[in-house]
CSV table of C-alpha atoms in Angstrom, one decimal:
chain,number,residue,atom,x,y,z
A,1,UNK,CA,-21.7,6.4,-6.3
A,2,UNK,CA,-21.8,9.8,-4.4
A,3,UNK,CA,-21.0,10.8,-0.7
A,4,UNK,CA,-24.0,11.5,1.2
A,5,UNK,CA,-21.8,13.0,3.9
A,6,UNK,CA,-18.2,13.8,4.3
A,7,UNK,CA,-15.7,11.0,4.4
A,8,UNK,CA,-12.5,10.9,6.0
A,9,UNK,CA,-9.5,9.4,4.7
A,10,UNK,CA,-9.0,5.5,5.6
A,11,UNK,CA,-13.0,5.0,6.3
A,12,UNK,CA,-14.4,1.5,5.3
A,13,UNK,CA,-17.1,2.7,2.5
A,14,UNK,CA,-18.7,-0.9,2.1
A,15,UNK,CA,-17.9,-4.8,2.5
A,16,UNK,CA,-18.5,-7.4,0.1
A,17,UNK,CA,-18.4,-11.0,1.4
A,18,UNK,CA,-16.3,-13.6,-0.6
A,19,UNK,CA,-19.6,-15.7,-1.1
A,20,UNK,CA,-21.0,-12.5,-2.8
A,21,UNK,CA,-18.5,-12.7,-5.5
A,22,UNK,CA,-19.5,-14.3,-9.0
A,23,UNK,CA,-16.6,-16.7,-10.4
A,24,UNK,CA,-16.2,-20.0,-11.4
A,25,UNK,CA,-15.8,-21.1,-7.9
A,26,UNK,CA,-19.3,-19.9,-6.7
A,27,UNK,CA,-21.3,-20.8,-10.0
A,28,UNK,CA,-23.9,-23.4,-10.1
A,29,UNK,CA,-21.9,-25.2,-12.7
A,30,UNK,CA,-18.8,-25.3,-10.7
A,31,UNK,CA,-18.6,-29.3,-10.7
A,32,UNK,CA,-18.8,-29.4,-14.6
A,33,UNK,CA,-16.1,-26.9,-15.1
A,34,UNK,CA,-13.6,-28.5,-12.6
A,35,UNK,CA,-14.4,-31.9,-14.3
A,36,UNK,CA,-13.6,-30.6,-17.7
A,37,UNK,CA,-10.8,-28.1,-16.5
A,38,UNK,CA,-7.9,-29.6,-18.6
A,39,UNK,CA,-9.9,-28.9,-21.8
A,40,UNK,CA,-10.7,-25.3,-20.7
A,41,UNK,CA,-7.0,-24.3,-20.4
A,42,UNK,CA,-6.5,-21.0,-22.6
A,43,UNK,CA,-3.8,-18.0,-22.1
A,44,UNK,CA,-6.3,-15.8,-21.2
A,45,UNK,CA,-7.6,-18.0,-18.2
A,46,UNK,CA,-11.1,-16.3,-18.5
A,47,UNK,CA,-12.8,-19.4,-20.4
A,48,UNK,CA,-14.0,-21.1,-17.0
A,49,UNK,CA,-15.5,-17.5,-15.8
A,50,UNK,CA,-17.2,-16.9,-19.2
A,51,UNK,CA,-18.9,-20.3,-19.6
A,52,UNK,CA,-20.2,-19.5,-16.0
A,53,UNK,CA,-21.6,-16.5,-16.8
A,54,UNK,CA,-23.2,-17.6,-20.1
A,55,UNK,CA,-25.0,-20.2,-18.1
A,56,UNK,CA,-26.0,-17.9,-15.1
A,57,UNK,CA,-27.1,-14.8,-17.6
A,58,UNK,CA,-29.5,-17.1,-19.3
A,59,UNK,CA,-30.8,-19.4,-16.6
A,60,UNK,CA,-34.0,-18.1,-15.1
A,61,UNK,CA,-33.2,-20.1,-11.8
A,62,UNK,CA,-29.8,-18.3,-11.5
A,63,UNK,CA,-28.8,-17.1,-8.1
A,64,UNK,CA,-27.0,-14.3,-9.6
A,65,UNK,CA,-30.1,-13.1,-11.8
A,66,UNK,CA,-30.5,-10.0,-9.7
A,67,UNK,CA,-27.2,-9.0,-10.3
A,68,UNK,CA,-26.7,-10.2,-14.1
A,69,UNK,CA,-30.3,-8.5,-15.1
A,70,UNK,CA,-28.7,-5.1,-14.4
A,71,UNK,CA,-27.1,-5.7,-17.9
A,72,UNK,CA,-30.3,-6.7,-19.9
A,73,UNK,CA,-28.6,-6.6,-23.3
A,74,UNK,CA,-24.9,-5.1,-22.9
A,75,UNK,CA,-25.9,-2.2,-25.1
A,76,UNK,CA,-24.3,-0.2,-22.7
A,77,UNK,CA,-20.9,-1.6,-23.6
A,78,UNK,CA,-19.2,0.4,-26.3
A,79,UNK,CA,-15.7,-0.8,-26.4
A,80,UNK,CA,-14.0,-0.4,-29.8
A,81,UNK,CA,-14.6,-4.1,-30.3
A,82,UNK,CA,-18.3,-3.1,-31.4
A,83,UNK,CA,-17.4,-0.4,-33.6
A,84,UNK,CA,-17.2,-1.0,-37.2
A,85,UNK,CA,-13.7,-1.8,-38.4
A,86,UNK,CA,-13.9,1.4,-40.7
A,87,UNK,CA,-14.6,3.5,-37.8
A,88,UNK,CA,-11.9,2.1,-35.7
A,89,UNK,CA,-9.6,2.6,-38.5
A,90,UNK,CA,-10.4,6.0,-39.2
A,91,UNK,CA,-11.0,7.6,-35.7
A,92,UNK,CA,-8.0,5.9,-33.9
A,93,UNK,CA,-5.5,5.4,-36.5
A,94,UNK,CA,-2.2,5.5,-34.8
A,95,UNK,CA,-3.4,5.0,-31.2
A,96,UNK,CA,-2.8,1.1,-31.4
A,97,UNK,CA,-6.3,0.3,-30.5
A,98,UNK,CA,-7.2,-1.1,-33.9
A,99,UNK,CA,-4.4,-3.3,-33.8
A,100,UNK,CA,-5.5,-4.9,-30.4
A,101,UNK,CA,-9.0,-4.9,-31.3
A,102,UNK,CA,-8.3,-7.0,-34.3
A,103,UNK,CA,-6.0,-9.5,-32.1
A,104,UNK,CA,-9.0,-9.5,-29.6
A,105,UNK,CA,-11.8,-10.2,-32.0
A,106,UNK,CA,-9.6,-13.3,-33.6
A,107,UNK,CA,-8.5,-14.6,-30.3
A,108,UNK,CA,-12.5,-14.5,-29.2
A,109,UNK,CA,-13.2,-16.5,-32.4
A,110,UNK,CA,-10.6,-18.7,-32.1
A,111,UNK,CA,-11.3,-19.4,-28.4
A,112,UNK,CA,-15.2,-19.7,-28.8
A,113,UNK,CA,-14.8,-22.5,-31.9
A,114,UNK,CA,-11.9,-24.4,-30.4
A,115,UNK,CA,-12.5,-24.3,-26.6
A,116,UNK,CA,-15.9,-23.1,-25.8
A,117,UNK,CA,-18.1,-24.7,-28.5
A,118,UNK,CA,-17.0,-28.2,-28.1
A,119,UNK,CA,-17.4,-27.9,-24.4
A,120,UNK,CA,-21.0,-26.6,-24.4
A,121,UNK,CA,-22.0,-29.2,-27.0
A,122,UNK,CA,-20.6,-32.0,-24.6
A,123,UNK,CA,-23.1,-30.3,-22.1
A,124,UNK,CA,-26.5,-29.8,-23.8
A,125,UNK,CA,-28.3,-29.9,-20.6
A,126,UNK,CA,-26.6,-26.8,-19.4
A,127,UNK,CA,-25.5,-25.0,-22.5
A,128,UNK,CA,-27.2,-24.6,-25.8
A,129,UNK,CA,-24.9,-23.3,-29.0
A,130,UNK,CA,-28.1,-21.9,-30.5
A,131,UNK,CA,-28.4,-19.8,-27.4
A,132,UNK,CA,-25.1,-19.3,-26.1
A,133,UNK,CA,-23.6,-17.9,-29.3
A,134,UNK,CA,-20.3,-16.4,-30.3
A,135,UNK,CA,-22.0,-12.9,-30.0
A,136,UNK,CA,-22.9,-13.5,-26.6
A,137,UNK,CA,-19.7,-14.8,-25.7
A,138,UNK,CA,-18.0,-11.8,-27.2
A,139,UNK,CA,-20.4,-9.5,-25.1
A,140,UNK,CA,-19.5,-11.3,-22.0
A,141,UNK,CA,-15.7,-11.0,-23.0
A,142,UNK,CA,-16.3,-7.3,-23.1
A,143,UNK,CA,-18.6,-7.4,-19.8
A,144,UNK,CA,-15.6,-9.2,-18.1
A,145,UNK,CA,-13.0,-6.6,-19.6
A,146,UNK,CA,-15.1,-3.5,-18.2
A,147,UNK,CA,-16.4,-4.8,-14.9
A,148,UNK,CA,-14.2,-7.6,-13.5
A,149,UNK,CA,-11.5,-7.4,-10.7
A,150,UNK,CA,-8.4,-9.7,-10.3
A,151,UNK,CA,-7.2,-10.3,-7.0
A,152,UNK,CA,-3.5,-9.1,-6.9
A,153,UNK,CA,-1.0,-12.3,-5.8
A,154,UNK,CA,1.2,-11.9,-2.9
A,155,UNK,CA,4.7,-10.5,-3.9
A,156,UNK,CA,6.5,-13.8,-3.2
A,157,UNK,CA,4.1,-15.3,-5.3
A,158,UNK,CA,4.5,-13.0,-8.5
A,159,UNK,CA,7.0,-14.8,-10.2
A,160,UNK,CA,5.9,-18.4,-9.7
A,161,UNK,CA,2.3,-18.5,-9.9
A,162,UNK,CA,-0.1,-17.3,-12.8
A,163,UNK,CA,-2.3,-14.3,-12.2
A,164,UNK,CA,-5.7,-15.1,-10.4
A,165,UNK,CA,-8.7,-15.6,-12.7
A,166,UNK,CA,-11.1,-12.4,-12.8
A,167,UNK,CA,-14.2,-12.5,-10.9
A,168,UNK,CA,-17.5,-10.2,-10.9
A,169,UNK,CA,-17.6,-7.8,-7.6
A,170,UNK,CA,-21.1,-6.6,-7.1
A,171,UNK,CA,-21.4,-3.0,-5.6
A,172,UNK,CA,-17.5,-2.6,-6.4
A,173,UNK,CA,-18.3,-2.6,-10.2
A,174,UNK,CA,-20.6,0.5,-9.6
A,175,UNK,CA,-17.6,3.0,-9.1
A,176,UNK,CA,-16.2,4.8,-11.9
A,177,UNK,CA,-12.4,5.0,-12.5
A,178,UNK,CA,-10.2,8.2,-12.5
A,179,UNK,CA,-6.2,8.6,-12.0
A,180,UNK,CA,-6.9,10.9,-9.3
A,181,UNK,CA,-9.2,8.4,-7.4
A,182,UNK,CA,-10.6,8.7,-3.8
A,183,UNK,CA,-11.2,5.0,-2.8
A,184,UNK,CA,-9.4,1.5,-3.3
A,185,UNK,CA,-10.4,-2.0,-3.2
A,186,UNK,CA,-8.5,-4.1,-0.4
A,187,UNK,CA,-8.5,-8.0,-0.2
A,188,UNK,CA,-8.8,-10.0,3.0
A,189,UNK,CA,-9.4,-13.8,3.3
A,190,UNK,CA,-13.0,-13.3,4.3
A,191,UNK,CA,-14.0,-10.2,2.3
A,192,UNK,CA,-13.3,-7.3,-0.2
A,193,UNK,CA,-13.3,-3.9,1.5
A,194,UNK,CA,-14.0,-0.6,-0.5
A,195,UNK,CA,-11.5,2.1,1.6
A,196,UNK,CA,-11.5,5.8,1.0
A,197,UNK,CA,-7.7,6.8,0.2
A,198,UNK,CA,-8.3,10.6,0.8
A,199,UNK,CA,-10.9,12.6,2.2
A,200,UNK,CA,-14.6,12.8,0.1
A,201,UNK,CA,-16.9,15.7,0.6
A,202,UNK,CA,-20.5,15.4,0.6
A,203,UNK,CA,-22.0,15.0,-3.0
A,204,UNK,CA,-18.5,14.4,-4.4
A,205,UNK,CA,-18.3,11.1,-6.5
A,206,UNK,CA,-16.5,8.0,-5.2
A,207,UNK,CA,-14.0,7.0,-7.8
A,208,UNK,CA,-11.9,3.8,-7.5
A,209,UNK,CA,-9.0,3.0,-9.5
A,210,UNK,CA,-8.7,0.2,-12.4
A,211,UNK,CA,-4.7,0.6,-12.1
A,212,UNK,CA,-2.4,2.7,-13.8
A,213,UNK,CA,-4.1,3.0,-17.0
A,214,UNK,CA,-3.4,5.3,-20.2
A,215,UNK,CA,-6.4,6.6,-22.2
A,216,UNK,CA,-5.9,4.1,-25.1
A,217,UNK,CA,-5.9,1.1,-22.4
A,218,UNK,CA,-9.0,2.6,-20.5
A,219,UNK,CA,-10.9,2.9,-24.1
A,220,UNK,CA,-9.8,-0.4,-25.5
A,221,UNK,CA,-10.7,-2.3,-22.3
A,222,UNK,CA,-13.5,-0.2,-20.6
A,223,UNK,CA,-15.0,1.9,-23.3
A,224,UNK,CA,-14.3,5.1,-22.0
A,225,UNK,CA,-11.5,7.8,-21.8
A,226,UNK,CA,-10.6,10.3,-19.3
A,227,UNK,CA,-10.7,14.0,-20.4
A,228,UNK,CA,-7.8,15.4,-22.1
A,229,UNK,CA,-4.8,16.4,-19.3
A,230,UNK,CA,-6.9,14.8,-16.5
A,231,UNK,CA,-5.2,11.6,-16.9
A,232,UNK,CA,-1.9,11.4,-15.1
A,233,UNK,CA,-1.1,7.8,-16.3
A,234,UNK,CA,-1.6,8.9,-20.0
A,235,UNK,CA,1.0,7.5,-22.5
A,236,UNK,CA,2.2,7.1,-25.9
A,237,UNK,CA,3.7,4.5,-27.7
A,238,UNK,CA,6.7,4.5,-30.2
A,239,UNK,CA,6.8,1.3,-31.9
A,240,UNK,CA,10.5,-0.1,-31.9
A,241,UNK,CA,10.4,-0.7,-35.6
A,242,UNK,CA,10.4,3.2,-35.9
A,243,UNK,CA,13.5,3.5,-34.1
A,244,UNK,CA,15.2,1.0,-36.3
A,245,UNK,CA,13.6,2.8,-39.4
A,246,UNK,CA,15.4,6.1,-37.6
A,247,UNK,CA,18.6,4.3,-37.5
A,248,UNK,CA,18.4,3.1,-41.1
A,249,UNK,CA,17.9,6.6,-42.5
A,250,UNK,CA,21.3,8.0,-40.9
A,251,UNK,CA,23.3,5.0,-42.5
A,252,UNK,CA,25.4,6.2,-45.3
A,253,UNK,CA,27.1,3.1,-46.8
A,254,UNK,CA,26.3,-0.8,-47.1
A,255,UNK,CA,28.8,-1.6,-44.3
A,256,UNK,CA,26.8,0.6,-41.6
A,257,UNK,CA,23.8,-1.0,-43.0
A,258,UNK,CA,25.4,-4.5,-42.0
A,259,UNK,CA,26.4,-3.2,-38.9
A,260,UNK,CA,23.0,-1.9,-38.1
A,261,UNK,CA,21.3,-5.3,-38.7
A,262,UNK,CA,24.1,-6.8,-36.6
A,263,UNK,CA,23.2,-4.6,-33.5
A,264,UNK,CA,19.6,-5.0,-34.0
A,265,UNK,CA,20.0,-8.7,-34.1
A,266,UNK,CA,21.9,-8.4,-30.8
A,267,UNK,CA,18.9,-6.3,-29.1
A,268,UNK,CA,16.5,-9.1,-30.2
A,269,UNK,CA,18.7,-11.7,-28.8
A,270,UNK,CA,19.0,-9.6,-25.6
A,271,UNK,CA,15.2,-9.0,-25.6
A,272,UNK,CA,15.4,-5.2,-25.8
A,273,UNK,CA,13.4,-5.0,-29.0
A,274,UNK,CA,10.9,-7.2,-31.0
A,275,UNK,CA,8.9,-6.8,-34.2
A,276,UNK,CA,5.7,-5.8,-32.5
A,277,UNK,CA,7.1,-4.1,-29.6
A,278,UNK,CA,6.7,-0.4,-28.3
A,279,UNK,CA,8.8,2.0,-26.1
A,280,UNK,CA,6.4,3.8,-23.9
A,281,UNK,CA,6.6,7.4,-23.1
A,282,UNK,CA,4.6,9.1,-20.4
A,283,UNK,CA,4.3,12.7,-19.4
A,284,UNK,CA,7.6,12.7,-17.5
A,285,UNK,CA,9.6,10.8,-20.0
A,286,UNK,CA,10.4,6.9,-20.6
A,287,UNK,CA,8.6,4.3,-19.0
A,288,UNK,CA,10.5,1.7,-20.7
A,289,UNK,CA,13.9,3.1,-19.8
A,290,UNK,CA,16.1,0.1,-19.8
A,291,UNK,CA,15.1,-1.1,-23.1
A,292,UNK,CA,15.3,2.5,-24.6
A,293,UNK,CA,18.4,3.4,-23.2
A,294,UNK,CA,20.3,0.0,-24.0
A,295,UNK,CA,18.9,0.3,-27.9
A,296,UNK,CA,20.0,3.9,-28.2
A,297,UNK,CA,23.5,3.0,-26.6
A,298,UNK,CA,24.1,0.0,-28.9
A,299,UNK,CA,22.7,1.4,-32.2
A,300,UNK,CA,25.0,4.5,-31.6
A,301,UNK,CA,28.4,2.5,-30.8
A,302,UNK,CA,31.1,2.6,-33.3
A,303,UNK,CA,32.5,-0.4,-35.0
A,304,UNK,CA,35.0,-1.0,-32.5
A,305,UNK,CA,32.6,-0.3,-29.3
A,306,UNK,CA,30.2,-2.7,-30.6
A,307,UNK,CA,32.7,-5.6,-31.2
A,308,UNK,CA,34.1,-5.3,-27.9
A,309,UNK,CA,30.6,-5.0,-26.3
A,310,UNK,CA,29.6,-8.1,-28.1
A,311,UNK,CA,32.6,-9.9,-26.9
A,312,UNK,CA,32.1,-9.0,-23.3
A,313,UNK,CA,28.5,-9.6,-23.4
A,314,UNK,CA,28.3,-5.9,-22.1
A,315,UNK,CA,29.1,-7.0,-18.7
A,316,UNK,CA,31.6,-4.0,-18.5
A,317,UNK,CA,28.8,-1.6,-18.8
A,318,UNK,CA,28.0,-1.9,-15.1
A,319,UNK,CA,27.7,1.9,-14.7
A,320,UNK,CA,24.5,2.0,-16.3
A,321,UNK,CA,22.2,1.3,-13.6
A,322,UNK,CA,18.5,1.9,-13.4
A,323,UNK,CA,18.7,5.4,-11.9
A,324,UNK,CA,21.2,6.6,-14.4
A,325,UNK,CA,18.9,5.4,-17.5
A,326,UNK,CA,15.9,6.6,-15.6
A,327,UNK,CA,17.3,10.1,-15.2
A,328,UNK,CA,18.5,10.4,-18.8
A,329,UNK,CA,15.2,9.6,-20.5
A,330,UNK,CA,13.2,11.5,-18.2
A,331,UNK,CA,11.9,15.3,-19.3
A,332,UNK,CA,14.7,16.7,-17.7
A,333,UNK,CA,17.4,14.4,-19.1
A,334,UNK,CA,16.5,13.9,-22.5
A,335,UNK,CA,17.8,17.5,-24.0
A,336,UNK,CA,21.4,16.6,-22.5
A,337,UNK,CA,21.5,13.1,-24.4
A,338,UNK,CA,24.2,12.8,-27.0
A,339,UNK,CA,23.2,14.4,-30.1
A,340,UNK,CA,23.3,11.2,-32.1
A,341,UNK,CA,20.7,9.6,-29.6
A,342,UNK,CA,18.4,12.5,-29.6
A,343,UNK,CA,18.6,12.2,-33.4
A,344,UNK,CA,17.2,8.6,-33.4
A,345,UNK,CA,14.5,9.7,-30.7
A,346,UNK,CA,13.3,12.6,-32.4
A,347,UNK,CA,12.9,10.8,-36.0
A,348,UNK,CA,11.1,7.9,-34.4
A,349,UNK,CA,8.8,10.2,-32.6
A,350,UNK,CA,7.8,12.0,-36.0
A,351,UNK,CA,7.3,8.8,-37.5
A,352,UNK,CA,4.9,7.9,-34.9
A,353,UNK,CA,3.2,11.1,-35.2
A,354,UNK,CA,2.9,10.9,-38.7
A,355,UNK,CA,1.1,7.7,-38.6
A,356,UNK,CA,-2.0,9.1,-37.1
A,357,UNK,CA,-5.0,9.8,-39.4
A,358,UNK,CA,-5.9,13.2,-37.9
A,359,UNK,CA,-3.6,16.3,-37.9
A,360,UNK,CA,-2.7,17.5,-34.7
A,361,UNK,CA,-3.4,21.3,-35.0
A,362,UNK,CA,-7.0,20.2,-36.2
A,363,UNK,CA,-7.5,17.9,-33.2
A,364,UNK,CA,-6.3,20.7,-31.0
A,365,UNK,CA,-9.1,23.1,-32.8
A,366,UNK,CA,-11.6,20.6,-32.5
A,367,UNK,CA,-11.2,20.0,-28.7
A,368,UNK,CA,-11.1,23.6,-27.7
A,369,UNK,CA,-14.1,24.3,-29.9
A,370,UNK,CA,-16.9,23.8,-27.5
A,371,UNK,CA,-19.8,24.2,-30.0
A,372,UNK,CA,-18.1,21.8,-32.6
A,373,UNK,CA,-17.0,19.4,-29.7
A,374,UNK,CA,-20.8,19.3,-28.4
A,375,UNK,CA,-21.6,18.2,-31.9
A,376,UNK,CA,-19.6,14.7,-32.0
A,377,UNK,CA,-20.8,11.7,-31.2
A,378,UNK,CA,-19.6,9.9,-27.8
A,379,UNK,CA,-17.3,7.7,-30.0
A,380,UNK,CA,-15.7,10.6,-31.5
A,381,UNK,CA,-15.1,12.4,-28.6
A,382,UNK,CA,-13.2,9.5,-26.7
A,383,UNK,CA,-11.3,8.8,-29.6
A,384,UNK,CA,-10.2,12.3,-29.9
A,385,UNK,CA,-9.4,12.5,-26.3
A,386,UNK,CA,-7.1,9.4,-26.7
A,387,UNK,CA,-5.6,10.8,-30.0
A,388,UNK,CA,-4.8,14.1,-28.8
A,389,UNK,CA,-3.3,13.0,-25.5
A,390,UNK,CA,-0.8,10.7,-27.2
A,391,UNK,CA,0.2,13.3,-29.7
A,392,UNK,CA,0.7,16.1,-26.8
A,393,UNK,CA,3.4,13.4,-25.2
A,394,UNK,CA,5.1,12.8,-28.7
A,395,UNK,CA,5.1,16.4,-29.7
A,396,UNK,CA,6.8,17.2,-26.0
A,397,UNK,CA,9.2,14.5,-27.0
A,398,UNK,CA,9.9,16.2,-30.2
A,399,UNK,CA,10.7,19.5,-28.4
A,400,UNK,CA,12.8,17.8,-26.0
A,401,UNK,CA,15.1,16.1,-28.7
A,402,UNK,CA,15.3,18.8,-31.4
A,403,UNK,CA,18.7,19.4,-32.7
């Protein structure tokens, strides 16, 4: 969507009435979905919308046919879930995407088999298992991932209510995303409004925001990535297991190893770490500063300090406020961490960098070689942008924590 003339900050670009939104409340099969509500409950909360989309997408009489016909066969969707497993593992190793996609595909198959298929079999007048297949369901999951919106909860409801279910928002879903966006969607009881958040020049593209999304999240959920350096929200994850591995590496006796196991168990009880958890670093430092700071502090305690901490349940550590932790794990604070803390972060970052399939220098050369880059497929380019952005953050972390 391009600006036909100069637009000032705060201008209303367009309005979408609530009755023009496609969700389970506006579909023709609303009554059936409401009647079977209990059997459609699942962790994602997407099943009712996906069933509505399956019906509306294949019904010649659908009120939503003009909108849904814009996606005639979903071939424009190129999420990593549609890549071969070999392609994902080869191009995206180390990024976290292959593991996320494997989980998605397992959940989609289970959801379809256990919830969707029994439900549509009960309603042969509306759905047909021969037509409303697992493949169509998977495509619609990707469609919802890429094009739906979720209305935010009011602040007072955030801790008490489940997130609002997703909905399809015609016109708004035309806008592309960049972290440095110039428009934003606002929600009112009567309608949704797209409003400019800064001035937009004539001929300039109008960009919405999908949230503070790292490149790996954009590729995983939307099928694209921002060019290297342009995504101010890019991040790199350090698996918590790599910090444990770094701590094991510096133990020198069985007694120290036993102490480490006790420390890690306590961190698990405190919900600071977990088997599949990650510490997240952005371009300016840690984004999981409480978890990272507490983990480093406990792992580096002496026997006496740890016993004292455990006996007092850590409450005497009130001086570790959020501001202190945030500063300590920022780019400015990292070089001043205690040497043993820096050592753990450095080793964990190194282990994480080593997990990627491609060498960082090789990726850098490829990114800077215009002719070579132009010969890459779109998948190879997007994977390269994700990989190299993460590696740059990890390499910066290595430099900030070197002995």
